[in-house]
Amino acid sequence: MTKVINKTLYELKEARIFWIALACLGLSLAFYAYFISMTVFNIVERKSAKVAISELNSELAFLETEYMELNSSLTMSLVLEQGFREVNDVKYASRGASREALSFENAAGQ
């Protein structure tokens, strides 16, 4: 009788170990599929980001070229025709020194 009970308990433990191992295998496969899909997704995103960066660099180069052309065509006579005038008395706007200021002193008090 004890042999039958021990054999039944052993079979139950074997079945439980089998299902736990199967669940671990399934979980591992699910994680594997998730990480592979995330890797593929990140590769695709990186490629599209590279394309977007190259397009922006091309647009930037075009705008820089246009700026340089416009800057080189700017002359003093054109500026005066547009209504600008030369300023001889230059004045700058400044803010008075703040009464509250932070300072850093080293250990010697300097």
Short mmCIF file of N, CA, C and O in Angstrom, two decimals:
data_model
loop_
_atom_site.label_atom_id
_atom_site.label_comp_id
_atom_site.label_asym_id
_atom_site.label_seq_id
_atom_site.Cartn_x
_atom_site.Cartn_y
_atom_site.Cartn_z
N MET A 1 0.82 -1.20 0.00
CA MET A 1 0.00 0.00 0.00
C MET A 1 0.86 1.26 0.00
O MET A 1 0.52 2.21 -0.67
N THR A 2 1.92 1.25 0.79
CA THR A 2 2.79 2.42 0.83
C THR A 2 3.49 2.62 -0.51
O THR A 2 3.71 3.76 -0.89
N LYS A 3 3.78 1.52 -1.20
CA LYS A 3 4.41 1.67 -2.51
C LYS A 3 3.47 2.35 -3.49
O LYS A 3 3.89 3.17 -4.30
N VAL A 4 2.20 2.04 -3.42
CA VAL A 4 1.21 2.65 -4.30
C VAL A 4 1.09 4.14 -4.00
O VAL A 4 1.04 4.98 -4.90
N ILE A 5 1.05 4.49 -2.74
CA ILE A 5 0.94 5.90 -2.35
C ILE A 5 2.20 6.65 -2.76
O ILE A 5 2.12 7.75 -3.32
N ASN A 6 3.36 6.06 -2.50
CA ASN A 6 4.62 6.72 -2.90
C ASN A 6 4.70 6.88 -4.41
O ASN A 6 5.17 7.91 -4.90
N LYS A 7 4.24 5.86 -5.16
CA LYS A 7 4.27 5.94 -6.62
C LYS A 7 3.32 7.03 -7.11
O LYS A 7 3.65 7.80 -8.00
N THR A 8 2.15 7.15 -6.51
CA THR A 8 1.18 8.17 -6.89
C THR A 8 1.73 9.56 -6.57
O THR A 8 1.61 10.48 -7.38
N LEU A 9 2.35 9.72 -5.40
CA LEU A 9 2.95 11.02 -5.04
C LEU A 9 4.08 11.37 -6.00
O LEU A 9 4.24 12.52 -6.41
N TYR A 10 4.87 10.37 -6.37
CA TYR A 10 5.98 10.59 -7.30
C TYR A 10 5.45 11.03 -8.66
O TYR A 10 5.98 11.94 -9.28
N GLU A 11 4.38 10.38 -9.13
CA GLU A 11 3.77 10.75 -10.41
C GLU A 11 3.20 12.16 -10.36
O GLU A 11 3.29 12.92 -11.31
N LEU A 12 2.60 12.52 -9.23
CA LEU A 12 2.07 13.88 -9.08
C LEU A 12 3.20 14.92 -9.10
O LEU A 12 3.06 15.98 -9.72
N LYS A 13 4.30 14.61 -8.43
CA LYS A 13 5.45 15.52 -8.45
C LYS A 13 6.03 15.64 -9.85
O LYS A 13 6.39 16.73 -10.29
N GLU A 14 6.09 14.48 -10.56
CA GLU A 14 6.59 14.52 -11.94
C GLU A 14 5.70 15.38 -12.82
O GLU A 14 6.17 16.16 -13.63
N ALA A 15 4.40 15.23 -12.67
CA ALA A 15 3.46 16.02 -13.47
C ALA A 15 3.59 17.50 -13.15
O ALA A 15 3.60 18.35 -14.05
N ARG A 16 3.72 17.82 -11.85
CA ARG A 16 3.86 19.22 -11.45
C ARG A 16 5.16 19.80 -12.00
O ARG A 16 5.18 20.92 -12.52
N ILE A 17 6.26 19.06 -11.92
CA ILE A 17 7.54 19.52 -12.46
C ILE A 17 7.45 19.71 -13.97
O ILE A 17 7.96 20.70 -14.51
N PHE A 18 6.76 18.79 -14.66
CA PHE A 18 6.59 18.91 -16.10
C PHE A 18 5.85 20.19 -16.45
O PHE A 18 6.26 20.94 -17.33
N TRP A 19 4.74 20.47 -15.77
CA TRP A 19 3.96 21.67 -16.09
C TRP A 19 4.70 22.95 -15.72
O TRP A 19 4.60 23.96 -16.42
N ILE A 20 5.46 22.91 -14.65
CA ILE A 20 6.27 24.09 -14.29
C ILE A 20 7.34 24.32 -15.34
O ILE A 20 7.58 25.46 -15.77
N ALA A 21 7.99 23.24 -15.78
CA ALA A 21 9.01 23.37 -16.82
C ALA A 21 8.40 23.87 -18.12
O ALA A 21 8.98 24.72 -18.82
N LEU A 22 7.22 23.37 -18.46
CA LEU A 22 6.53 23.82 -19.67
C LEU A 22 6.15 25.30 -19.58
O LEU A 22 6.30 26.06 -20.54
N ALA A 23 5.69 25.72 -18.40
CA ALA A 23 5.34 27.14 -18.20
C ALA A 23 6.59 28.01 -18.31
O ALA A 23 6.55 29.09 -18.92
N CYS A 24 7.71 27.56 -17.75
CA CYS A 24 8.96 28.33 -17.86
C CYS A 24 9.41 28.42 -19.30
O CYS A 24 9.89 29.48 -19.75
N LEU A 25 9.27 27.33 -20.04
CA LEU A 25 9.64 27.34 -21.45
C LEU A 25 8.76 28.32 -22.23
O LEU A 25 9.25 29.11 -23.05
N GLY A 26 7.46 28.28 -21.97
CA GLY A 26 6.54 29.20 -22.65
C GLY A 26 6.84 30.65 -22.31
O GLY A 26 6.82 31.52 -23.18
N LEU A 27 7.13 30.92 -21.05
CA LEU A 27 7.48 32.27 -20.62
C LEU A 27 8.78 32.73 -21.28
O LEU A 27 8.89 33.89 -21.73
N SER A 28 9.73 31.84 -21.36
CA SER A 28 11.01 32.17 -22.01
C SER A 28 10.80 32.48 -23.49
O SER A 28 11.38 33.43 -24.02
N LEU A 29 9.97 31.69 -24.16
CA LEU A 29 9.68 31.95 -25.58
C LEU A 29 8.96 33.27 -25.76
O LEU A 29 9.23 34.01 -26.72
N ALA A 30 8.06 33.59 -24.84
CA ALA A 30 7.35 34.87 -24.94
C ALA A 30 8.32 36.04 -24.76
O ALA A 30 8.27 37.03 -25.52
N PHE A 31 9.22 35.95 -23.78
CA PHE A 31 10.21 37.00 -23.60
C PHE A 31 11.14 37.10 -24.81
O PHE A 31 11.50 38.19 -25.24
N TYR A 32 11.53 35.97 -25.35
CA TYR A 32 12.40 35.95 -26.52
C TYR A 32 11.73 36.66 -27.69
O TYR A 32 12.33 37.51 -28.36
N ALA A 33 10.45 36.34 -27.95
CA ALA A 33 9.72 36.98 -29.04
C ALA A 33 9.59 38.48 -28.80
O ALA A 33 9.74 39.29 -29.72
N TYR A 34 9.33 38.87 -27.56
CA TYR A 34 9.20 40.29 -27.24
C TYR A 34 10.50 41.04 -27.50
O TYR A 34 10.51 42.10 -28.14
N PHE A 35 11.61 40.49 -27.02
CA PHE A 35 12.88 41.18 -27.19
C PHE A 35 13.34 41.21 -28.65
O PHE A 35 13.92 42.20 -29.10
N ILE A 36 13.06 40.16 -29.40
CA ILE A 36 13.38 40.18 -30.83
C ILE A 36 12.55 41.24 -31.54
O ILE A 36 13.08 42.01 -32.36
N SER A 37 11.27 41.32 -31.23
CA SER A 37 10.42 42.33 -31.89
C SER A 37 10.85 43.74 -31.51
O SER A 37 10.85 44.64 -32.36
N MET A 38 11.25 43.95 -30.26
CA MET A 38 11.73 45.28 -29.86
C MET A 38 13.04 45.63 -30.56
O MET A 38 13.26 46.79 -30.93
N THR A 39 13.89 44.64 -30.77
CA THR A 39 15.15 44.88 -31.48
C THR A 39 14.87 45.28 -32.91
O THR A 39 15.45 46.25 -33.43
N VAL A 40 13.99 44.58 -33.58
CA VAL A 40 13.63 44.91 -34.96
C VAL A 40 12.99 46.29 -35.02
O VAL A 40 13.32 47.11 -35.90
N PHE A 41 12.10 46.58 -34.09
CA PHE A 41 11.46 47.89 -34.06
C PHE A 41 12.49 49.01 -33.90
O PHE A 41 12.44 50.03 -34.59
N ASN A 42 13.46 48.83 -33.01
CA ASN A 42 14.48 49.85 -32.79
C ASN A 42 15.38 50.02 -34.00
O ASN A 42 15.81 51.14 -34.32
N ILE A 43 15.67 48.94 -34.71
CA ILE A 43 16.48 49.04 -35.92
C ILE A 43 15.74 49.85 -36.98
O ILE A 43 16.33 50.72 -37.64
N VAL A 44 14.46 49.58 -37.15
CA VAL A 44 13.66 50.32 -38.14
C VAL A 44 13.57 51.79 -37.75
O VAL A 44 13.71 52.69 -38.60
N GLU A 45 13.35 52.06 -36.47
CA GLU A 45 13.28 53.45 -36.01
C GLU A 45 14.60 54.18 -36.22
O GLU A 45 14.63 55.36 -36.58
N ARG A 46 15.72 53.50 -35.98
CA ARG A 46 17.02 54.13 -36.18
C ARG A 46 17.24 54.48 -37.64
O ARG A 46 17.75 55.54 -37.97
N LYS A 47 16.83 53.57 -38.54
CA LYS A 47 16.97 53.86 -39.97
C LYS A 47 16.11 55.05 -40.38
O LYS A 47 16.57 55.91 -41.14
N SER A 48 14.88 55.12 -39.88
CA SER A 48 14.03 56.25 -40.24
C SER A 48 14.56 57.54 -39.62
O SER A 48 14.45 58.61 -40.22
N ALA A 49 15.17 57.45 -38.45
CA ALA A 49 15.77 58.65 -37.84
C ALA A 49 16.97 59.12 -38.66
O ALA A 49 17.17 60.33 -38.83
N LYS A 50 17.76 58.17 -39.18
CA LYS A 50 18.90 58.56 -40.03
C LYS A 50 18.42 59.26 -41.29
O LYS A 50 19.03 60.24 -41.73
N VAL A 51 17.33 58.77 -41.88
CA VAL A 51 16.77 59.40 -43.08
C VAL A 51 16.30 60.81 -42.74
O VAL A 51 16.57 61.77 -43.49
N ALA A 52 15.62 60.97 -41.63
CA ALA A 52 15.12 62.29 -41.22
C ALA A 52 16.29 63.25 -40.96
O ALA A 52 16.23 64.42 -41.34
N ILE A 53 17.34 62.75 -40.34
CA ILE A 53 18.51 63.59 -40.07
C ILE A 53 19.17 64.03 -41.36
O ILE A 53 19.55 65.20 -41.52
N SER A 54 19.30 63.12 -42.33
CA SER A 54 19.92 63.50 -43.59
C SER A 54 19.07 64.50 -44.35
O SER A 54 19.59 65.43 -44.99
N GLU A 55 17.73 64.35 -44.28
CA GLU A 55 16.85 65.34 -44.92
C GLU A 55 17.00 66.71 -44.26
O GLU A 55 17.04 67.73 -44.94
N LEU A 56 17.07 66.74 -42.94
CA LEU A 56 17.24 68.01 -42.24
C LEU A 56 18.59 68.63 -42.53
O LEU A 56 18.70 69.86 -42.68
N ASN A 57 19.64 67.80 -42.65
CA ASN A 57 20.95 68.34 -43.01
C ASN A 57 20.95 68.92 -44.41
O ASN A 57 21.58 69.95 -44.66
N SER A 58 20.24 68.28 -45.34
CA SER A 58 20.14 68.82 -46.69
C SER A 58 19.40 70.16 -46.69
O SER A 58 19.82 71.11 -47.36
N GLU A 59 18.31 70.22 -45.94
CA GLU A 59 17.55 71.48 -45.85
C GLU A 59 18.39 72.57 -45.20
O GLU A 59 18.38 73.72 -45.63
N LEU A 60 19.16 72.21 -44.18
CA LEU A 60 20.03 73.18 -43.51
C LEU A 60 21.10 73.70 -44.46
O LEU A 60 21.37 74.91 -44.51
N ALA A 61 21.69 72.81 -45.25
CA ALA A 61 22.70 73.23 -46.22
C ALA A 61 22.09 74.18 -47.25
O ALA A 61 22.71 75.19 -47.62
N PHE A 62 20.86 73.88 -47.70
CA PHE A 62 20.19 74.77 -48.66
C PHE A 62 19.94 76.13 -48.04
O PHE A 62 20.18 77.17 -48.67
N LEU A 63 19.46 76.17 -46.80
CA LEU A 63 19.18 77.44 -46.14
C LEU A 63 20.47 78.24 -45.89
O LEU A 63 20.47 79.47 -46.02
N GLU A 64 21.56 77.55 -45.55
CA GLU A 64 22.83 78.25 -45.36
C GLU A 64 23.32 78.86 -46.66
O GLU A 64 23.83 79.99 -46.69
N THR A 65 23.16 78.13 -47.75
CA THR A 65 23.56 78.65 -49.06
C THR A 65 22.72 79.87 -49.43
O THR A 65 23.25 80.88 -49.92
N GLU A 66 21.42 79.78 -49.20
CA GLU A 66 20.54 80.91 -49.48
C GLU A 66 20.91 82.12 -48.63
O GLU A 66 20.93 83.25 -49.12
N TYR A 67 21.23 81.89 -47.36
CA TYR A 67 21.64 82.98 -46.48
C TYR A 67 22.91 83.64 -46.99
O TYR A 67 23.02 84.87 -47.00
N MET A 68 23.88 82.83 -47.37
CA MET A 68 25.15 83.39 -47.85
C MET A 68 24.94 84.21 -49.13
O MET A 68 25.55 85.26 -49.30
N GLU A 69 24.06 83.75 -50.03
CA GLU A 69 23.76 84.51 -51.25
C GLU A 69 23.10 85.83 -50.91
O GLU A 69 23.45 86.88 -51.48
N LEU A 70 22.13 85.79 -50.00
CA LEU A 70 21.45 87.03 -49.61
C LEU A 70 22.39 87.98 -48.88
O LEU A 70 22.34 89.20 -49.09
N ASN A 71 23.25 87.44 -48.06
CA ASN A 71 24.20 88.26 -47.32
C ASN A 71 25.20 88.92 -48.26
O ASN A 71 25.57 90.08 -48.05
N SER A 72 25.63 88.21 -49.28
CA SER A 72 26.60 88.79 -50.20
C SER A 72 25.97 89.83 -51.13
O SER A 72 26.65 90.71 -51.63
N SER A 73 24.65 89.74 -51.33
CA SER A 73 23.98 90.73 -52.19
C SER A 73 23.60 91.99 -51.43
O SER A 73 23.12 92.95 -52.03
N LEU A 74 23.79 92.02 -50.14
CA LEU A 74 23.43 93.17 -49.31
C LEU A 74 24.51 94.24 -49.43
O LEU A 74 25.68 94.01 -49.15
N THR A 75 24.12 95.43 -49.89
CA THR A 75 25.06 96.55 -50.02
C THR A 75 24.53 97.74 -49.24
O THR A 75 23.35 97.80 -48.88
N MET A 76 25.41 98.70 -48.99
CA MET A 76 25.03 99.89 -48.24
C MET A 76 23.99 100.71 -49.01
O MET A 76 23.05 101.23 -48.39
N SER A 77 24.11 100.78 -50.34
CA SER A 77 23.12 101.56 -51.10
C SER A 77 21.74 100.90 -51.04
O SER A 77 20.72 101.58 -50.92
N LEU A 78 21.68 99.56 -51.06
CA LEU A 78 20.41 98.86 -50.97
C LEU A 78 19.77 99.09 -49.59
O LEU A 78 18.57 99.31 -49.47
N VAL A 79 20.59 99.08 -48.56
CA VAL A 79 20.10 99.30 -47.20
C VAL A 79 19.54 100.71 -47.07
O VAL A 79 18.48 100.92 -46.49
N LEU A 80 20.24 101.69 -47.60
CA LEU A 80 19.76 103.08 -47.52
C LEU A 80 18.49 103.27 -48.32
O LEU A 80 17.61 104.04 -47.92
N GLU A 81 18.34 102.56 -49.45
CA GLU A 81 17.11 102.63 -50.25
C GLU A 81 15.92 102.06 -49.48
O GLU A 81 14.80 102.51 -49.66
N GLN A 82 16.17 101.09 -48.63
CA GLN A 82 15.10 100.46 -47.86
C GLN A 82 14.66 101.31 -46.67
O GLN A 82 13.70 100.95 -45.99
N GLY A 83 15.33 102.41 -46.41
CA GLY A 83 14.91 103.31 -45.34
C GLY A 83 15.75 103.22 -44.08
O GLY A 83 15.46 103.89 -43.10
N PHE A 84 16.77 102.42 -44.09
CA PHE A 84 17.66 102.37 -42.94
C PHE A 84 18.61 103.54 -43.00
O PHE A 84 18.86 104.10 -44.06
N ARG A 85 19.17 103.91 -41.87
CA ARG A 85 20.14 104.99 -41.86
C ARG A 85 21.30 104.60 -40.96
O ARG A 85 21.17 103.77 -40.07
N GLU A 86 22.42 105.22 -41.20
CA GLU A 86 23.61 104.91 -40.42
C GLU A 86 23.55 105.65 -39.09
O GLU A 86 23.20 106.82 -39.03
N VAL A 87 23.90 104.98 -38.03
CA VAL A 87 23.85 105.56 -36.69
C VAL A 87 25.27 105.93 -36.28
O VAL A 87 26.17 105.11 -36.31
N ASN A 88 25.45 107.19 -35.90
CA ASN A 88 26.77 107.64 -35.46
C ASN A 88 26.88 107.65 -33.93
O ASN A 88 27.93 107.41 -33.39
N ASP A 89 25.76 107.94 -33.26
CA ASP A 89 25.76 108.00 -31.81
C ASP A 89 25.21 106.68 -31.26
O ASP A 89 24.01 106.50 -31.13
N VAL A 90 26.10 105.76 -30.97
CA VAL A 90 25.69 104.42 -30.53
C VAL A 90 25.41 104.44 -29.04
O VAL A 90 26.22 104.92 -28.25
N LYS A 91 24.26 103.91 -28.66
CA LYS A 91 23.90 103.80 -27.25
C LYS A 91 23.50 102.35 -26.99
O LYS A 91 22.87 101.71 -27.81
N TYR A 92 23.89 101.90 -25.82
CA TYR A 92 23.59 100.51 -25.44
C TYR A 92 22.66 100.50 -24.25
O TYR A 92 22.75 101.34 -23.36
N ALA A 93 21.77 99.55 -24.24
CA ALA A 93 20.87 99.37 -23.09
C ALA A 93 21.57 98.46 -22.09
O ALA A 93 22.20 97.47 -22.46
N SER A 94 21.50 98.85 -20.83
CA SER A 94 22.13 98.01 -19.81
C SER A 94 21.26 98.02 -18.56
O SER A 94 20.50 98.95 -18.33
N ARG A 95 21.42 97.03 -17.78
CA ARG A 95 20.68 96.91 -16.53
C ARG A 95 21.64 97.28 -15.41
O ARG A 95 22.79 96.86 -15.41
N GLY A 96 21.15 98.03 -14.45
CA GLY A 96 21.98 98.40 -13.31
C GLY A 96 22.39 97.16 -12.53
O GLY A 96 21.74 96.12 -12.56
N ALA A 97 23.48 97.28 -11.78
CA ALA A 97 23.97 96.15 -10.99
C ALA A 97 22.93 95.78 -9.94
O ALA A 97 22.36 96.64 -9.28
N SER A 98 22.71 94.54 -9.77
CA SER A 98 21.75 94.07 -8.78
C SER A 98 22.31 94.26 -7.39
O SER A 98 23.49 94.05 -7.14
N ARG A 99 21.47 94.66 -6.46
CA ARG A 99 21.93 94.86 -5.08
C ARG A 99 22.11 93.52 -4.38
O ARG A 99 22.88 93.40 -3.46
N GLU A 100 21.39 92.54 -4.81
CA GLU A 100 21.53 91.21 -4.22
C GLU A 100 22.35 90.36 -5.18
O GLU A 100 21.96 90.15 -6.31
N ALA A 101 23.49 89.91 -4.71
CA ALA A 101 24.34 89.11 -5.55
C ALA A 101 24.93 87.96 -4.74
O ALA A 101 25.09 88.07 -3.53
N LEU A 102 25.21 86.89 -5.41
CA LEU A 102 25.85 85.75 -4.78
C LEU A 102 27.33 85.78 -5.12
O LEU A 102 27.74 86.18 -6.19
N SER A 103 28.15 85.34 -4.19
CA SER A 103 29.56 85.27 -4.48
C SER A 103 30.11 84.00 -3.86
O SER A 103 29.51 83.39 -2.97
N PHE A 104 31.27 83.61 -4.33
CA PHE A 104 31.92 82.41 -3.84
C PHE A 104 33.20 82.81 -3.14
O PHE A 104 34.02 83.55 -3.71
N GLU A 105 33.35 82.38 -1.92
CA GLU A 105 34.59 82.66 -1.18
C GLU A 105 35.28 81.37 -0.88
O GLU A 105 34.65 80.37 -0.52
N ASN A 106 36.59 81.39 -1.02
CA ASN A 106 37.33 80.18 -0.67
C ASN A 106 37.60 80.18 0.84
O ASN A 106 37.21 81.08 1.56
N ALA A 107 38.31 79.20 1.31
CA ALA A 107 38.54 79.05 2.74
C ALA A 107 39.33 80.21 3.33
O ALA A 107 39.19 80.56 4.49
N ALA A 108 40.17 80.86 2.52
CA ALA A 108 40.99 81.98 3.01
C ALA A 108 40.20 83.27 3.06
O ALA A 108 40.72 84.30 3.48
N GLY A 109 38.95 83.27 2.56
CA GLY A 109 38.14 84.49 2.60
C GLY A 109 38.43 85.40 1.42
O GLY A 109 38.11 86.57 1.46
N GLN A 110 39.00 84.88 0.38
CA GLN A 110 39.32 85.72 -0.79
C GLN A 110 38.30 85.50 -1.86
O GLN A 110 37.73 84.50 -2.04
#
